Amino acid sequence: MHYPMEILPEIQNRKSVIVFEDREVEKEKIDLLIEAARWAPSCFNNQEWNYVFVGKSDATRRELDGALNIGNGWAKSAPYLVAVAADPEKGCNTNGIPYYAYDLGLSVMNLVIEAEHQGLRVHQMAGYNESKVKKALYFPEDFRVVVLFAVGYEGDVERVQDKLMDKIKEKITRARTRKNPEENFFFGKYEI
Ligand SMILES: Cc1cc2nc3c(=O)[nH]c(=O)nc-3n(C[C@H](O)[C@H](O)[C@H](O)COP(=O)(O)O)c2cc1C
């Protein structure tokens, strides 16, 4: 392979930011995110994903913020915090694989790429208390909350840096990295 290679800028430039501008996200943009998410492929076209968008002034926001792990405290300042949950029974279970989670992830990734295209940033999280999220947003007991994500315009790190914990500061400034493709992409057969 030859580097650098040029790929879609929405994929190349996407990053999980932790500083969001204190600025509303236009409703039209939220509608575009939803449109992108709903057109994702899914096993048997099941579309087993349920998104709850929670804006800063929504009655459920404070309780949802309270479900975040301490390390994800930065997400409280995001204009929208979104939870995505599904009923595992409603997804495909071919070969015993829980495709509901796979499908939900594909849908989120569609949304993420559209968000980048709209000048927005998305930061996904697994660090939350699932029971608290379910309670805050009235998800049924048998649903699984697969992911939470923050959406908004990227904020100016310089303006808020002083207030951030050292660990978070390090996260902001660290260069994005990936494994070398030889480690997990193969041709013909898998090789250790
Ligand atoms: C399923 C999932 C869960 C994640 N959970 C968290 C999290 O709880 N807190 C956090 O700060 N970042 C979380 N991330 C973000 C990853 O750390 C991030 O995507 C990874 O470090 C690569 O950085 P990049 O997205 O900027 O390329 C999560 C990402 C995914 C896809």
GROMACS .gro file of N, CA and C and ligand atoms in nm, residues 14-18 69 71-72 74 122-128 146-148 171 174 176-178, ligand 1:
model
  103
   14ARG      N    1  -1.263   1.286   1.059
   14ARG     CA    2  -1.348   1.262   1.175
   14ARG      C    3  -1.262   1.239   1.299
   15LYS      N    4  -1.303   1.295   1.409
   15LYS     CA    5  -1.235   1.260   1.534
   15LYS      C    6  -1.329   1.277   1.652
   16SER      N    7  -1.298   1.206   1.759
   16SER     CA    8  -1.382   1.210   1.877
   16SER      C    9  -1.336   1.326   1.966
   17VAL      N   10  -1.399   1.439   1.950
   17VAL     CA   11  -1.358   1.558   2.026
   17VAL      C   12  -1.427   1.560   2.163
   18ILE      N   13  -1.367   1.632   2.256
   18ILE     CA   14  -1.428   1.639   2.389
   18ILE      C   15  -1.460   1.783   2.430
   69ASN      N   16  -2.014   0.794   3.298
   69ASN     CA   17  -1.898   0.766   3.384
   69ASN      C   18  -1.823   0.896   3.410
   71GLY      N   19  -1.520   0.982   3.379
   71GLY     CA   20  -1.428   1.017   3.271
   71GLY      C   21  -1.496   1.077   3.149
   72ASN      N   22  -1.628   1.063   3.141
   72ASN     CA   23  -1.702   1.119   3.028
   72ASN      C   24  -1.778   1.246   3.066
   74TRP      N   25  -1.705   1.541   3.026
   74TRP     CA   26  -1.698   1.642   2.920
   74TRP      C   27  -1.825   1.643   2.833
  122VAL      N   28  -1.913   1.411   1.637
  122VAL     CA   29  -1.981   1.310   1.720
  122VAL      C   30  -1.876   1.238   1.801
  123HIS      N   31  -1.904   1.214   1.927
  123HIS     CA   32  -1.813   1.133   2.010
  123HIS      C   33  -1.895   1.022   2.077
  124GLN      N   34  -1.864   0.900   2.038
  124GLN     CA   35  -1.937   0.785   2.092
  124GLN      C   36  -1.879   0.741   2.225
  125MET      N   37  -1.966   0.681   2.307
  125MET     CA   38  -1.922   0.638   2.441
  125MET      C   39  -1.984   0.504   2.482
  126ALA      N   40  -1.903   0.423   2.548
  126ALA     CA   41  -1.953   0.302   2.613
  126ALA      C   42  -1.950   0.324   2.765
  127GLY      N   43  -1.892   0.433   2.808
  127GLY     CA   44  -1.876   0.460   2.951
  127GLY      C   45  -1.996   0.527   3.014
  128TYR      N   46  -2.095   0.445   3.051
  128TYR     CA   47  -2.215   0.495   3.120
  128TYR      C   48  -2.278   0.381   3.197
  146VAL      N   49  -2.680   0.030   2.365
  146VAL     CA   50  -2.554  -0.012   2.303
  146VAL      C   51  -2.450   0.100   2.302
  147VAL      N   52  -2.497   0.222   2.286
  147VAL     CA   53  -2.402   0.333   2.281
  147VAL      C   54  -2.469   0.466   2.317
  148LEU      N   55  -2.389   0.557   2.366
  148LEU     CA   56  -2.432   0.696   2.385
  148LEU      C   57  -2.338   0.778   2.297
  171LYS      N   58  -0.565   1.368   2.614
  171LYS     CA   59  -0.650   1.309   2.511
  171LYS      C   60  -0.669   1.404   2.393
  174ARG      N   61  -0.328   1.441   2.192
  174ARG     CA   62  -0.268   1.318   2.137
  174ARG      C   63  -0.306   1.302   1.989
  176ARG      N   64  -0.413   1.111   1.656
  176ARG     CA   65  -0.494   0.991   1.632
  176ARG      C   66  -0.404   0.886   1.566
  177THR      N   67  -0.418   0.765   1.615
  177THR     CA   68  -0.333   0.658   1.561
  177THR      C   69  -0.418   0.536   1.524
  178ARG      N   70  -0.363   0.450   1.443
  178ARG     CA   71  -0.425   0.323   1.408
  178ARG      C   72  -0.317   0.217   1.395
  193LIG     C1   73  -1.821   0.184   2.102
  193LIG     C2   74  -1.732   0.298   2.142
  193LIG     C3   75  -1.720   0.332   2.275
  193LIG     C4   76  -1.640   0.440   2.315
  193LIG     N1   77  -1.640   0.479   2.447
  193LIG     C5   78  -1.577   0.593   2.481
  193LIG     C6   79  -1.591   0.645   2.613
  193LIG     O1   80  -1.662   0.592   2.697
  193LIG     N2   81  -1.523   0.760   2.642
  193LIG     C7   82  -1.446   0.824   2.550
  193LIG     O2   83  -1.388   0.930   2.583
  193LIG     N3   84  -1.433   0.778   2.425
  193LIG     C8   85  -1.498   0.665   2.387
  193LIG     N4   86  -1.490   0.621   2.258
  193LIG     C9   87  -1.408   0.693   2.158
  193LIG    C10   88  -1.282   0.616   2.124
  193LIG     O3   89  -1.192   0.623   2.231
  193LIG    C11   90  -1.223   0.675   1.995
  193LIG     O4   91  -1.312   0.650   1.888
  193LIG    C12   92  -1.087   0.613   1.963
  193LIG     O5   93  -0.993   0.645   2.062
  193LIG    C13   94  -1.034   0.661   1.829
  193LIG     O6   95  -1.028   0.802   1.825
  193LIG     P1   96  -1.102   0.881   1.709
  193LIG     O7   97  -1.249   0.848   1.717
  193LIG     O8   98  -1.078   1.028   1.738
  193LIG     O9   99  -1.045   0.838   1.580
  193LIG    C14  100  -1.568   0.514   2.217
  193LIG    C15  101  -1.580   0.477   2.082
  193LIG    C16  102  -1.660   0.372   2.044
  193LIG    C17  103  -1.676   0.340   1.897
   0.00000   0.00000   0.00000
